[in-house]
Short mmCIF file of C-alpha atoms and ligand atoms in Angstrom, two decimals:
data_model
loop_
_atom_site.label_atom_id
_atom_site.label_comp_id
_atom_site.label_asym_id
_atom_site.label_seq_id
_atom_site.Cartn_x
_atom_site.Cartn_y
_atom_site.Cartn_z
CA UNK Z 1098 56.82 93.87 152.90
CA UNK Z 1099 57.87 92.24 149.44
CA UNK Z 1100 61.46 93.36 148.23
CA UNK Z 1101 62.10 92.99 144.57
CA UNK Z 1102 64.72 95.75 142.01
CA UNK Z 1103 66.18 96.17 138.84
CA UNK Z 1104 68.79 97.44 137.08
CA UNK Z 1105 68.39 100.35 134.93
CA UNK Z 1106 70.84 101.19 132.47
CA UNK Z 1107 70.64 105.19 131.95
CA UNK Z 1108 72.84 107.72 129.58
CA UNK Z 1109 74.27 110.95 130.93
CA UNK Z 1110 73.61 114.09 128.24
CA UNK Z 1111 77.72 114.12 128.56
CA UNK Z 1112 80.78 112.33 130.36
CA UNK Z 1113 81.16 113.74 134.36
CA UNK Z 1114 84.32 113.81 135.69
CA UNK Z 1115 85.49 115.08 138.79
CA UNK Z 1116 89.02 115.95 140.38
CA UNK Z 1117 89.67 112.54 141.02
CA UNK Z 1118 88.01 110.62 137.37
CA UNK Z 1119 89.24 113.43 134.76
CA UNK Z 1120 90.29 110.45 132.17
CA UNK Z 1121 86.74 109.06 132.35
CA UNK Z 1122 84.57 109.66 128.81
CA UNK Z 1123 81.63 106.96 129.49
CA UNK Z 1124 78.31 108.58 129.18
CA UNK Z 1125 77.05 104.92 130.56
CA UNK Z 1126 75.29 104.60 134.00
CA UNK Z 1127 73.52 101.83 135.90
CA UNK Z 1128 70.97 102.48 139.13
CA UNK Z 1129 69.29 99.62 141.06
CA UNK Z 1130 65.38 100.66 141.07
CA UNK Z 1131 64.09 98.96 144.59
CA UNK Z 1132 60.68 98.30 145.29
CA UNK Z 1133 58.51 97.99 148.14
CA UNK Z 1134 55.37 96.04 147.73
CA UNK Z 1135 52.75 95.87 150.44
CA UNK Z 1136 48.76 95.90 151.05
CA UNK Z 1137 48.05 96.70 147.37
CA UNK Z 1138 50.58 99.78 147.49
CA UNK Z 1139 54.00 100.33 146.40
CA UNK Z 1140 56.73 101.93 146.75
CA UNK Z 1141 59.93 103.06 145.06
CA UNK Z 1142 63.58 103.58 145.94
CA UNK Z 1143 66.84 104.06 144.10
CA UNK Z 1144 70.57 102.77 144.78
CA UNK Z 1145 72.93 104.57 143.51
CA UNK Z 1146 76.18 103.08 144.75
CA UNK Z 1147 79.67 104.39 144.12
CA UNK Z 1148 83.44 102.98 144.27
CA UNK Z 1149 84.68 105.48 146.10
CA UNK Z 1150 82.69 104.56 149.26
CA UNK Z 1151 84.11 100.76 147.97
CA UNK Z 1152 80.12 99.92 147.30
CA UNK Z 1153 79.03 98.77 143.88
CA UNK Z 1154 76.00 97.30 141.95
CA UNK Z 1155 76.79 93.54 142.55
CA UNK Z 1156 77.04 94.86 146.42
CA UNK Z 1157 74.28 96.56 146.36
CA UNK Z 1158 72.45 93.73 144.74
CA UNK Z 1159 73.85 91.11 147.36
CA UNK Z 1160 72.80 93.58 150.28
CA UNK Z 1161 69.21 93.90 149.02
CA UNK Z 1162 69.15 89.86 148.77
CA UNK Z 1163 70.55 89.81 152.29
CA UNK Z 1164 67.87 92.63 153.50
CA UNK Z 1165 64.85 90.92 151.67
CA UNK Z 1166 63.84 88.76 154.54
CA UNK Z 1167 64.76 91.26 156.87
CA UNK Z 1168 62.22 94.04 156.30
CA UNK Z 1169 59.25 92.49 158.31
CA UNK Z 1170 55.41 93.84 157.85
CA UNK Z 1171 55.09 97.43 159.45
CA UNK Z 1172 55.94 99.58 156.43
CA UNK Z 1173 55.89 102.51 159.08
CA UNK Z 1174 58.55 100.82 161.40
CA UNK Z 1175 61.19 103.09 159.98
CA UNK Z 1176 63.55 102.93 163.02
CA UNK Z 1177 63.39 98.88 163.71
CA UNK Z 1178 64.13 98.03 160.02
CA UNK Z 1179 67.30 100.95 159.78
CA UNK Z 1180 68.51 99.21 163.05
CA UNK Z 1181 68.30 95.55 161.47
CA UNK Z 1182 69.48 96.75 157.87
CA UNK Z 1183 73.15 98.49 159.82
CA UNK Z 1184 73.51 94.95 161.43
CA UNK Z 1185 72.71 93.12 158.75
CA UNK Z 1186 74.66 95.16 155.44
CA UNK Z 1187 76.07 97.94 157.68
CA UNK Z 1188 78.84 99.18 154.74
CA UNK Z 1189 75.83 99.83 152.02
CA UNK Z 1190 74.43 102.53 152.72
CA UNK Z 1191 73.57 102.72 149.52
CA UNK Z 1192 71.18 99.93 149.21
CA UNK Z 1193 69.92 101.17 153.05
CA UNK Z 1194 69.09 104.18 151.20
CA UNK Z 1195 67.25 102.94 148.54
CA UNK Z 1196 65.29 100.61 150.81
CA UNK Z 1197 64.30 103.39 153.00
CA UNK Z 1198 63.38 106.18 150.48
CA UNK Z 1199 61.04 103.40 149.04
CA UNK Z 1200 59.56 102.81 152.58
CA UNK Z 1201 58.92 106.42 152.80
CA UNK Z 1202 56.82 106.46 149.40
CA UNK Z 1203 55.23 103.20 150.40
CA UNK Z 1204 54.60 104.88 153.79
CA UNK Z 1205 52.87 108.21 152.08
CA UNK Z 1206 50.84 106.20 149.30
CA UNK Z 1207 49.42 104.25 152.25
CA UNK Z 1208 48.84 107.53 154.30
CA UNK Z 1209 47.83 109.72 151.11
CA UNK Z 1210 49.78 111.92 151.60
CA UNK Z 1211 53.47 113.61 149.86
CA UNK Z 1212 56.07 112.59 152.75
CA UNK Z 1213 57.35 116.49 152.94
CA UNK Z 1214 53.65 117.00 154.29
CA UNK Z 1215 53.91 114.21 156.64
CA UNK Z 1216 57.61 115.51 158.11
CA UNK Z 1217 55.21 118.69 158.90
CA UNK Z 1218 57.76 120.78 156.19
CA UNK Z 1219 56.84 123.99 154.26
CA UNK Z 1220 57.75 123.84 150.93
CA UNK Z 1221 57.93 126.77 150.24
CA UNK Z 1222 60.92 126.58 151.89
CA UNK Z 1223 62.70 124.84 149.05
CA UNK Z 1224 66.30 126.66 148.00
CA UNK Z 1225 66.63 126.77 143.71
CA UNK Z 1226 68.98 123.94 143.01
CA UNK Z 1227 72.66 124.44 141.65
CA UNK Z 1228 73.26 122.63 138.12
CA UNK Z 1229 76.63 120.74 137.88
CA UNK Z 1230 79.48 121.06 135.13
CA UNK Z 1231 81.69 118.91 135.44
CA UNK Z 1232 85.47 118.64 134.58
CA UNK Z 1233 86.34 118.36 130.72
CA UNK Z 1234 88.37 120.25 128.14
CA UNK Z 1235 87.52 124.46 128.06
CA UNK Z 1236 85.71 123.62 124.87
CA UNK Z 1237 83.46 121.28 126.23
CA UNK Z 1238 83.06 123.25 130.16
CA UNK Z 1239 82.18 125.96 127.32
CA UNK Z 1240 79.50 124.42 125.84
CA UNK Z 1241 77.81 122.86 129.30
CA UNK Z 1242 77.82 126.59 130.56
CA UNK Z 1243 75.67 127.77 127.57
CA UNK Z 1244 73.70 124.67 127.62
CA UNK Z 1245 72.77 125.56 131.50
CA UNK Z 1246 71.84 129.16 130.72
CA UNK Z 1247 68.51 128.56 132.39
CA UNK Z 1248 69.83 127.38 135.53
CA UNK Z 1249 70.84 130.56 138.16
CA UNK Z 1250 73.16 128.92 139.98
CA UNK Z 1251 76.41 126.86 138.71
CA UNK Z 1252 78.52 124.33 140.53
CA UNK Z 1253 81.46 123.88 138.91
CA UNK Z 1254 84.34 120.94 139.56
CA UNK Z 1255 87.39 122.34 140.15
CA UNK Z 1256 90.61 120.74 142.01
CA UNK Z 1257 92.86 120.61 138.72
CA UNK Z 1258 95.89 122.65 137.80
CA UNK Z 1259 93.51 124.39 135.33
CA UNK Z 1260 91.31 125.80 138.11
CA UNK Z 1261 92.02 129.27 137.38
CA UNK Z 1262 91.40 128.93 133.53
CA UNK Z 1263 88.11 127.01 134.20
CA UNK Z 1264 86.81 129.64 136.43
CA UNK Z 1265 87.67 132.89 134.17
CA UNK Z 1266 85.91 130.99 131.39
CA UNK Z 1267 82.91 130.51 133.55
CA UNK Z 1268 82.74 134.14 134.36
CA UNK Z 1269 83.20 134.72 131.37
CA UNK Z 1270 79.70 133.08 129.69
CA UNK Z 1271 78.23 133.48 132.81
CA UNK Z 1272 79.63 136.78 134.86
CA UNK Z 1273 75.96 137.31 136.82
CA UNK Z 1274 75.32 133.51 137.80
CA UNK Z 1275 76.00 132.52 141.45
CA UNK Z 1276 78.70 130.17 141.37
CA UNK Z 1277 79.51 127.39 143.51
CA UNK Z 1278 82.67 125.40 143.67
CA UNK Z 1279 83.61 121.36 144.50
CA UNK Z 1280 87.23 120.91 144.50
CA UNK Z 1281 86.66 117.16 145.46
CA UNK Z 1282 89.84 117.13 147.69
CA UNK Z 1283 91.22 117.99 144.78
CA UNK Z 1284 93.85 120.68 146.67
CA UNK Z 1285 96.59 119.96 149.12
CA UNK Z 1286 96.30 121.25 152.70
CA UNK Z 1287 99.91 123.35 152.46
CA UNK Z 1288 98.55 125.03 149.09
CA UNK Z 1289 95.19 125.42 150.17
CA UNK Z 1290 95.18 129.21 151.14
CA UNK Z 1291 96.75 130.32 147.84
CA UNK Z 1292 94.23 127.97 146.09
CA UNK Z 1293 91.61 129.68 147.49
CA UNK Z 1294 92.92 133.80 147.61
CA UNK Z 1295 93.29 132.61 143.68
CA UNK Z 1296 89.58 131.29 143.21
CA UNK Z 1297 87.73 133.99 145.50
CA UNK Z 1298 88.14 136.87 143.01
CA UNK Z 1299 85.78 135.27 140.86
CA UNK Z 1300 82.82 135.64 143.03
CA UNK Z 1301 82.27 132.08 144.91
CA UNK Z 1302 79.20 131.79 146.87
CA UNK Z 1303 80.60 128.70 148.53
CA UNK Z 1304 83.60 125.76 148.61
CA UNK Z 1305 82.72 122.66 148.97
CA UNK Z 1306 85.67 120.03 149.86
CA UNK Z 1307 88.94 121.33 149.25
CA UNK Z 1308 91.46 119.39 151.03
CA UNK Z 1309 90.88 114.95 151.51
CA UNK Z 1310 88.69 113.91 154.12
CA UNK Z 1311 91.22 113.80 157.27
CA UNK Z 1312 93.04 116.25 156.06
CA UNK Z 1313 91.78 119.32 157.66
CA UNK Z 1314 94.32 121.13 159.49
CA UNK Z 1315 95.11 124.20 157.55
CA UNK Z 1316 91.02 124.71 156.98
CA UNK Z 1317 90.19 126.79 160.18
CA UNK Z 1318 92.76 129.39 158.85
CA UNK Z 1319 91.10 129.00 154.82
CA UNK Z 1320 87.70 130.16 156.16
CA UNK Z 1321 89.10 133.36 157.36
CA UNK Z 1322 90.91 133.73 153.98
CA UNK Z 1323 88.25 132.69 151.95
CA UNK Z 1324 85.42 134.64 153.52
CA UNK Z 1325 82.77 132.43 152.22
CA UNK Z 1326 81.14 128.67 153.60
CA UNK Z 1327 83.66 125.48 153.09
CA UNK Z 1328 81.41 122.82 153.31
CA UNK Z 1329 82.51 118.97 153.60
CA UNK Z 1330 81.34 116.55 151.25
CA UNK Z 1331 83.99 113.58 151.11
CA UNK Z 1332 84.42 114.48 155.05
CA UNK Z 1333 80.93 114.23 156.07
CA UNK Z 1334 79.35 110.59 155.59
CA UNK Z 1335 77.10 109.81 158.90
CA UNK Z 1336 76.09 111.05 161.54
CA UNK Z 1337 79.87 110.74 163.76
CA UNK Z 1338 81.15 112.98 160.81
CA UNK Z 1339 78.75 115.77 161.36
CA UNK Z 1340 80.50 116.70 165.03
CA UNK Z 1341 83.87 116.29 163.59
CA UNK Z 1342 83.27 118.78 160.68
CA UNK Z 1343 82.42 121.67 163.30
CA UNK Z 1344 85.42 123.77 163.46
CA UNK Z 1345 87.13 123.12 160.32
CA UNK Z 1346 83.96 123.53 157.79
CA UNK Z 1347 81.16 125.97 158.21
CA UNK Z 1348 79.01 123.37 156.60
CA UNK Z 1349 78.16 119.84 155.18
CA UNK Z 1350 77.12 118.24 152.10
CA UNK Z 1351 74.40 115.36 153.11
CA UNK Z 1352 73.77 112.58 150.19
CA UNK Z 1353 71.21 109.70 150.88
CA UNK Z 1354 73.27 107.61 149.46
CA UNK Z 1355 76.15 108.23 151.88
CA UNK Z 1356 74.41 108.17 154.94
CA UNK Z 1357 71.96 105.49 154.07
CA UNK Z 1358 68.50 108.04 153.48
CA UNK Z 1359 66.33 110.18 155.45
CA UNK Z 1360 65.68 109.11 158.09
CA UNK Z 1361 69.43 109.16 159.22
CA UNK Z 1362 69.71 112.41 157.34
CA UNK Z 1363 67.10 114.26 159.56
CA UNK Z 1364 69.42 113.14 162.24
CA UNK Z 1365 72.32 114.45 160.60
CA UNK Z 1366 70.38 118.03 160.01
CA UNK Z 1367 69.10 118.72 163.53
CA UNK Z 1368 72.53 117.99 164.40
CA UNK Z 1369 74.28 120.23 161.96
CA UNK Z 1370 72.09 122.92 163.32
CA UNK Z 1371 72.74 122.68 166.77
CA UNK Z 1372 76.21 122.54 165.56
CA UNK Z 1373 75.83 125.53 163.57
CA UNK Z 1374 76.44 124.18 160.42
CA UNK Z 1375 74.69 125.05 156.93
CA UNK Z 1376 73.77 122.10 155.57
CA UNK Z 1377 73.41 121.19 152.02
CA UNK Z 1378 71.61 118.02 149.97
CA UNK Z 1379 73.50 116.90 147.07
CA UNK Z 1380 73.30 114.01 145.57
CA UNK Z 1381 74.65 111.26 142.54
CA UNK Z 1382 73.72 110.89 139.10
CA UNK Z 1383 70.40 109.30 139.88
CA UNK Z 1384 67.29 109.43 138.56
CA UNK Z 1385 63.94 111.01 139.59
CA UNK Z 1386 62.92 109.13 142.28
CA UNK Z 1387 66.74 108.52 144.18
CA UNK Z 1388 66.87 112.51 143.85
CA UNK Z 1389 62.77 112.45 145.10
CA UNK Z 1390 63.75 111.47 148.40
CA UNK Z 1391 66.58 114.30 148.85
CA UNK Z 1392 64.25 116.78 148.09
CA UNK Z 1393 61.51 115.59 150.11
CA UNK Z 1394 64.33 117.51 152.67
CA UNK Z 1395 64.76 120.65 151.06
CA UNK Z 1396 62.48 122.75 152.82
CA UNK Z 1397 64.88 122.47 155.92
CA UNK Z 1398 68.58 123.93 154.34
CA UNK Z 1399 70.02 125.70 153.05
CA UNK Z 1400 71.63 124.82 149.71
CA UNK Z 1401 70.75 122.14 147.30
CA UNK Z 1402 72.68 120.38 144.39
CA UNK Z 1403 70.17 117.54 143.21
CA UNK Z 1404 70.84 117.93 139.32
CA UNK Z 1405 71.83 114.48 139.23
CA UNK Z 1406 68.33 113.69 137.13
CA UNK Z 1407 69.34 116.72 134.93
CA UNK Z 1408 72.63 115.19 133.59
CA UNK Z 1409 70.84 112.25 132.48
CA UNK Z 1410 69.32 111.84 128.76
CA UNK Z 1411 67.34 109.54 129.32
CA UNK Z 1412 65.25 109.36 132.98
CA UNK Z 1413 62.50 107.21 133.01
CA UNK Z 1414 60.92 108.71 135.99
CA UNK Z 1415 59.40 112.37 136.36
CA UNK Z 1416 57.83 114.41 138.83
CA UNK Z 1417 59.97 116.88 140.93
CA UNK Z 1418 61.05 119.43 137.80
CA UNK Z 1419 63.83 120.91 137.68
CA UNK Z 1420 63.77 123.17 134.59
CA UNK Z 1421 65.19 126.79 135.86
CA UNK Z 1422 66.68 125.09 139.45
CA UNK Z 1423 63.39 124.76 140.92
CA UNK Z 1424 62.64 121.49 142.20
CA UNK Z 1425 58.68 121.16 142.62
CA UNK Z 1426 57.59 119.49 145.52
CA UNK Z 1427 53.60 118.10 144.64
CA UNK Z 1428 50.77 116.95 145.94
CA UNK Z 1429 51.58 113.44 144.54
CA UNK Z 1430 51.03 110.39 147.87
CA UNK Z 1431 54.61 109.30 148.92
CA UNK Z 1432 57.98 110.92 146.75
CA UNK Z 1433 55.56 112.10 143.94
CA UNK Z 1434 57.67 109.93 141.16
CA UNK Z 1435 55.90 107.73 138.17
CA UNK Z 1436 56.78 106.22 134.87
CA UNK Z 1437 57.52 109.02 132.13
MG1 LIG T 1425 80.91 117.25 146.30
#
């Protein structure tokens, strides 16, 4: 198998902050396309690596220069080339990611076949996605809500002093809209119950990482207060995570790019369940075919956030929709992704 990437340089529709970037205004983004050539087929992945799991693109790019000799020449040798990759780069997941979602397309183009057919998934199955607004002044968080008017469910990013202002204004453009909410750690365990008895009475369907990762022991008592999921996100990386969430969270948040794609993500999902966990698929700002391979996933839980193609302006890959929250899983070989 012949490795190659590139950069892509991308533009978000507007600047995405969270609890933890609120000064950022860049509407900039860079991906790492990978690439997967073998037998006359190809296939396509995406990194999307992030500072806050310390990886980055000049990682990312010395991990896939470090993993090019490593891939060997059975494109269907998923579990050999994940167990060389975790030797060989084992803090980018990443670039693991990308490698393996473009295995899986190279895997299905080979085969003939979409890869949520060949993981024997119904997808019809597939949950409406959430679209993201991010943090910004109410003017702006104003203006995203109207622009998403077509999406039915909202995830807004909450975890600032403002929280309560943010979330009447939402209710207020969008009072019928189900309405999810990522505080990003963004609240402090010995606040956390009045955080939340303050946020429920705007109709939450869901809470996604309220306290930081570690800091979970005033969450068992939250879910009884809050009387809807908390799901971990920032808490739930790989596979050890998913074990330690049970008991504080009722739920995870599973990215590829966290847990290194997904083929460790299945892992993670069977476990979740036996854990009885919901389990979500979010995702980064990424284009089509890094937010291809989350979906290819859908079919099996229960919530999904994979806008991250959405917020950009400028993709340069289609093929899994989007328009309304429904992500469109085709007939497309391998993750169903081409050139726009
Ligand atoms: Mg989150």
């Amino acid at each position: 198998m012949k490795l190659s990437w590139q950069r892509r340089r991308l533009h978000l529709r507007h600047a995405f902050n969270i609890a933890r970037t609120v000064a950022s205004s860049s509407t900039d983004k860079q991906v790492l396309i990978v690439r997967i050539d073998h037998d006359g087929a190809f296939g396509l992945g995406e990194a999307a690596p992030v500072s806050y799991y310390h990886q980055s693109h000049d990682s990312a790019e010395k991990a896939l220069a470090a993993a090019a000799d490593a891939l060997g020449d059975d494109p269907f040798a998923f579990d050999a080339v994940h167990e060389r990759l975790w030797k060989l780069i084992p803090d980018q997941s990443a670039t693991i990611a990308a490698i393996d979602g473009a295995m899986h397309d190279l895997a299905g183009k080979l085969m003939g076949l979409p890869v949520w057919r060949w993981l024997g998934l119904d997808r019809s199955r597939t949950p409406l996605t959430s679209f993201t607004i991010g943090i910004d002044s109410l003017d702006v968080m104003r203006a995203k809500v109207r622009e998403a008017t077509d999406f039915p469910i909202l995830k807004v990013k909450i975890g600032t002093p403002d929280d309560r202002a943010i979330l009447q204004l939402i209710r207020d453009e969008a009072p019928d809209k189900l309405l999810r909410v990522d505080a990003n750690c963004g609240w402090k365990p010995d606040e956390l119950v009045d955080r939340v008895r303050e946020a429920i009475p705007f109709g939450l369907e869901l809470i996604e990482q309220p306290t930081p990762r570690g800091q979970h022991d005033t969450l068992p008592a939250t879910r009884q207060a809050a009387g809807v999921p908390l799901i971990a996100d920032e808490s739930c990386i790989d596979l050890p995570d998913v074990l330690a969430c049970a008991g504080s969270f009722d739920g995870i948040n599973i990215k590829l790019s966290k847990c290194g794609g997904i083929r460790p993500a299945l892992g993670m999902i069977h476990t979740a369940r036996a854990a009885g966990l919901k389990v979500m698929l979010g995702c980064m700002v990424e284009t089509s075919v890094g937010i291809a391979a989350a979906a290819h996933l859908a079919p099996l839980v229960d919530y999904i956030d994979l806008d991250g193609h959405l917020l950009l302006a400028d993709d340069p890959f289609e093929g899994i929709g989007g328009d309304h929250g429904v992500i469109t899983l085709g007939d497309k070989p391998g993750l169903g992704v081409t050139d726009r």
